Amino acid sequence: MAHQKAQGRLVSWDFGDFAVAAAQNGRLMAMAFGDGSIRLFDSETPDAAPTVVSAHKGACLALAADIEKGGFLSGGDDGKFLKIAAVGTVETLWEGKGKWVEHVTAHDGAGVRVFSVGKVATILNKKGEMRELTHASTVGGLAINLKGKRLAVSHYNGVSLWWLASAAAASVLEWRGSHLQPLWSADGDYLITAMQESALHGWRLSDGEHMRMTGYPSKVRNIAFTRRGHHLATTGSDSVICWPFSGSGPMGKAPVEFGTVGEGIFVSYVAANPKLDIVAAGYEDGSVLVGQPGSANTIGIIDASGSPISCMAWNPDGDRLLIGNEAGAVHFADFRG
Amino acid sequence: MADVHQIPVTVLTGYLGAGKTTLLNRVLTENHGKKYAVIVNEFGEIGIDNDLVVGADEEVFEMNNGCICCTVRGDLIRIIAGLLKRRDKFDAILVETTGLADPAPVAQTFFTDEDVRRKTKLDSIVTVVDAKHVEQRLADSGEAKEQIAFADVILINKTDLVDAETLRNVEARVRGLNPFATIYHTARADIDLDKILDRGAFDLARILEHDPCFLHGHAFDPTHDHGHDHGHDHGHDHAHEHHDHAHDHGHDHGHDHHHDAVNPVHDAEIRSISLLAETPLNEQKFDTWINDVLRTKGQDLLRAKGILNMAGKDDRFVFQAVHMVSEGNYTGAWPSKDKRKSRLVFIGRKIDPKVEAELKAGFEACVA
Ligand SMILES: [Zn+2]
Ligand SMILES: [Zn+2]
């Protein structure tokens, strides 16, 4: 398939370490690496070298935007849950010797930061109070709904839904198997998980109705809702599989797809644009393109490099895209004017 | 796509007190020129502060269909994915299991999860048994039996605590459960680490070609009388010599005995068979047949391993399975023309003469 060539500029670096995760918090964007560093990028000046923050002693495992403007949260295999301020200063919010902080998230409206270590997810409020939520098995992922009311914690055999502001016990959405990344639909009506076994599972929260999304030839590494939640874009196949969630909801509808770079070359990361109904897709061969669910037209952003794309993030205006791969090659694509 | 370097993984099994911890400490402290990431289940036992030592919690997950034998270790998938992101790269991974662990979920993890499978390769399963207590353990624990049946390498440890006759009985018992593993005798887990780490045991050529019984292609039938001597030494080191197939394996069994000959004492429950085909196999036929075997008998089959001569291919096809989960790859050229034979072994339960005959006929029907 022929791709259109992207308009705009591409700034590239080679940092040499596994790019673990990318995030944005307003003008500032961040990428976390396997050497424990976090780099802060100013999206207004994509050409400028990023600020390097020595964050973790081992590898960074997780990254998210903090509740404070321009700040980020990170978890590492040194057992630390860190707050990285916009100016690059590091504050340790929690530390557990011999532990791994595997997942982090936050919600500015609710004023909470959340991290997980093994089976325990901990909610940290602005006053510094901690609330530990223990699960029957290791936490596979964390997600707070858009309104900032509920926390979804995925694990083996289901997802626990907690109220951020109430001490009530979790309600558990059950489904056999190991649940990894959880994701809320924009309206909060559905919760979806990517599973260990090359499938997605979803629940309609109003009635607990199950959705099974299968047919993937490979493990689904990440999933993302397009702007306004019309489509759920997913990795795990050699094109971006997009499940429709608009209108009457997703039940019983077939997915649409876009973006193939070669047979058997799987999509390894998807990032939905915040302003347009488009999705950036990264592939196992290192290439990246941008496309639209169900459309044959795609725009090539970077060519194959051999190393899988491991993380991407759009800026809030949706006109700059930060891309990282497993070998530490980082690209900043600037689509402005 | 670019080739991914696969990091070798050694799985260390054995019950508490057999000598696993001694071995782990040696791997972590000795100057063997390799950097190991070690995944342990009892963090406290290792008295070493090393950030490449990671505690695991043995979370066994069922995969899809809910079949009881199709399980993986969820914690290992996470830990290995995490380790692979690190900058201070390591050369190999060692996974310790608890004494009561079924080795299958550990092994299956390396064939099942795509990220783990792409970036690591299961090098060998090493089982440590305690010469003094193994009989008792075998009598009261199914896991002890499985750990021996699963192994590529077995260390009969604490040999200084038993007399020669006991040791001979222990070895006979171990051999009966697993005729294909390489066995070493040690007193305080004092073995050259090269013999158990990164030895390419899953490149089966070495094991198979060093097992004279394997070459005979006969079944290890408890009733069948082994007229020849099983005491040939599997202890000599071929770990880093690729020329070694040049020396004589003419089944005279006369080379380098450093321990006494034993006749295997076969287990009533776990049995092994080995199959041999001189004619090249049709890959499609083999694929169909083995998938059917694993689907229907996989729950009872602990392990299957094979090195196969596929028609029209220059390279050896190396196959292995744990229960229903399998993996097969072309792994380089045959050492020499005259060794191009297909060999396949099964270790498992319920391999009665009828099943054995079925497997044999099925395998033989795969010829091109
Ligand atoms: Zn099974
Ligand atoms: Zn024999």
XYZ file of C-alpha atoms in Angstrom, chain A residues 26-214:
189
model
C 0.063 20.524 28.355
C 2.980 22.046 26.562
C 5.458 19.644 28.154
C 5.794 16.069 26.977
C 7.806 13.273 28.557
C 9.330 9.942 27.679
C 10.582 7.352 30.176
C 13.501 5.039 29.386
C 14.988 1.698 30.349
C 18.048 3.318 31.934
C 15.821 5.035 34.495
C 15.922 8.458 32.870
C 12.966 10.613 31.910
C 13.315 13.189 29.162
C 11.152 16.303 29.109
C 10.335 17.805 25.704
C 8.961 21.281 25.106
C 6.425 20.855 22.308
C 6.775 24.540 21.397
C 10.386 23.943 20.418
C 10.571 20.398 18.989
C 14.118 21.001 17.778
C 15.466 21.691 21.236
C 17.233 18.865 23.021
C 15.067 17.492 25.836
C 15.893 17.991 29.511
C 17.255 14.758 30.973
C 16.049 13.827 34.447
C 17.813 11.018 36.336
C 14.752 9.450 37.857
C 15.090 5.734 38.637
C 18.066 3.574 39.492
C 16.903 0.669 37.326
C 14.382 0.853 34.498
C 11.369 3.125 34.324
C 8.268 0.939 34.158
C 5.427 3.477 33.971
C 4.759 7.143 33.208
C 1.701 9.412 33.435
C 0.836 13.101 33.546
C 0.774 14.449 37.093
C -2.056 16.485 38.605
C 0.244 19.514 38.663
C 0.732 21.472 35.475
C 3.625 20.244 33.369
C 4.551 17.531 35.850
C 4.771 13.762 35.463
C 4.595 10.639 37.629
C 6.791 7.623 37.149
C 7.252 4.134 38.558
C 10.424 2.091 38.409
C 11.981 -1.259 39.211
C 13.937 0.492 41.982
C 10.663 0.515 43.949
C 10.113 4.264 43.631
C 6.999 6.243 42.776
C 8.263 9.649 41.665
C 6.888 13.073 40.888
C 8.840 14.926 38.222
C 8.055 18.653 38.300
C 7.945 20.733 35.107
C 11.332 22.201 35.982
C 12.828 18.709 36.185
C 13.094 18.272 39.945
C 12.386 14.830 41.353
C 10.375 14.065 44.484
C 9.942 10.540 45.880
C 6.285 10.023 46.795
C 6.672 6.391 47.880
C 9.455 3.846 48.055
C 9.478 0.113 48.697
C 12.760 -1.746 48.773
C 12.861 -4.771 46.489
C 9.496 -3.844 44.918
C 8.534 -2.732 41.427
C 6.179 0.189 40.853
C 4.529 -1.121 37.712
C 1.591 1.173 36.984
C 0.869 4.833 37.671
C -1.999 7.181 36.880
C -3.547 10.406 38.156
C -6.618 12.631 37.813
C -6.227 16.382 38.264
C -9.913 17.070 38.900
C -10.078 14.432 41.607
C -6.656 15.436 42.925
C -5.410 11.865 43.215
C -2.290 10.019 42.217
C -2.395 6.214 42.002
C 0.355 3.622 41.715
C 0.513 -0.151 41.990
C 3.046 -2.546 43.471
C 2.228 -6.232 43.069
C -1.358 -6.834 44.192
C -1.780 -3.458 45.861
C -2.943 -0.242 44.210
C -2.445 2.840 46.369
C -4.428 6.073 46.089
C -2.557 9.141 47.256
C -4.593 12.308 47.769
C -3.356 15.903 47.863
C -3.070 15.825 51.640
C -0.649 12.941 51.348
C -3.108 10.404 52.736
C -2.726 6.899 51.351
C -5.398 4.315 50.746
C -4.253 0.822 49.867
C -6.473 -1.369 47.718
C -5.521 -5.043 47.795
C -6.461 -7.483 45.050
C -6.345 -11.255 44.770
C -3.639 -11.170 42.114
C -1.109 -8.761 40.641
C -2.439 -5.532 39.202
C -2.384 -5.581 35.392
C -3.225 -1.915 34.860
C -4.928 1.205 36.275
C -7.450 3.631 34.751
C -9.499 6.453 36.261
C -12.683 7.413 34.412
C -12.879 10.832 32.759
C -15.064 12.289 35.479
C -12.520 11.322 38.113
C -14.952 9.267 40.180
C -13.932 5.652 39.663
C -10.695 3.718 39.497
C -10.536 0.514 37.446
C -7.859 -1.975 38.503
C -7.388 -4.935 36.178
C -6.064 -8.273 37.402
C -6.409 -12.014 36.866
C -10.039 -13.029 36.266
C -11.451 -9.522 36.068
C -11.430 -5.866 37.009
C -12.129 -4.227 40.363
C -13.979 -0.898 40.268
C -13.327 1.388 43.213
C -14.871 4.759 44.094
C -12.108 7.294 44.572
C -14.062 9.239 47.193
C -15.634 6.362 49.094
C -14.230 3.592 51.236
C -16.801 1.147 49.865
C -15.601 -2.268 48.706
C -14.891 -2.707 45.015
C -17.441 -4.057 42.624
C -15.785 -6.729 40.554
C -16.330 -7.295 36.854
C -15.498 -10.937 36.313
C -14.128 -12.671 33.273
C -11.684 -15.557 33.225
C -8.154 -14.831 32.178
C -5.437 -12.279 32.754
C -6.536 -8.667 32.181
C -3.922 -6.062 31.324
C -4.486 -2.453 30.206
C -7.957 -1.204 31.284
C -9.621 1.647 29.389
C -12.822 3.607 30.009
C -15.008 4.795 27.167
C -15.301 8.598 27.109
C -18.883 8.483 28.415
C -17.894 6.044 31.152
C -20.490 3.518 29.950
C -17.997 0.819 28.991
C -14.817 -0.598 30.414
C -12.478 -2.505 28.107
C -9.366 -4.538 28.887
C -6.597 -5.853 26.676
C -5.988 -9.446 27.728
C -2.944 -11.688 27.930
C -4.492 -14.046 25.421
C -4.804 -12.052 22.179
C -8.299 -10.702 22.858
C -10.122 -7.772 24.386
C -12.879 -7.982 26.914
C -15.457 -5.323 27.615
C -18.312 -4.736 30.030
C -21.309 -2.443 29.627
C -21.523 -1.023 33.131
C -25.246 -0.325 33.110
C -26.125 -4.023 33.004
C -22.794 -5.881 33.189
C -23.254 -7.171 29.641
C -20.057 -8.751 28.275
C -18.288 -7.948 25.035
C -15.720 -10.275 23.614
C -13.440 -8.859 20.920
C -11.320 -11.602 19.400
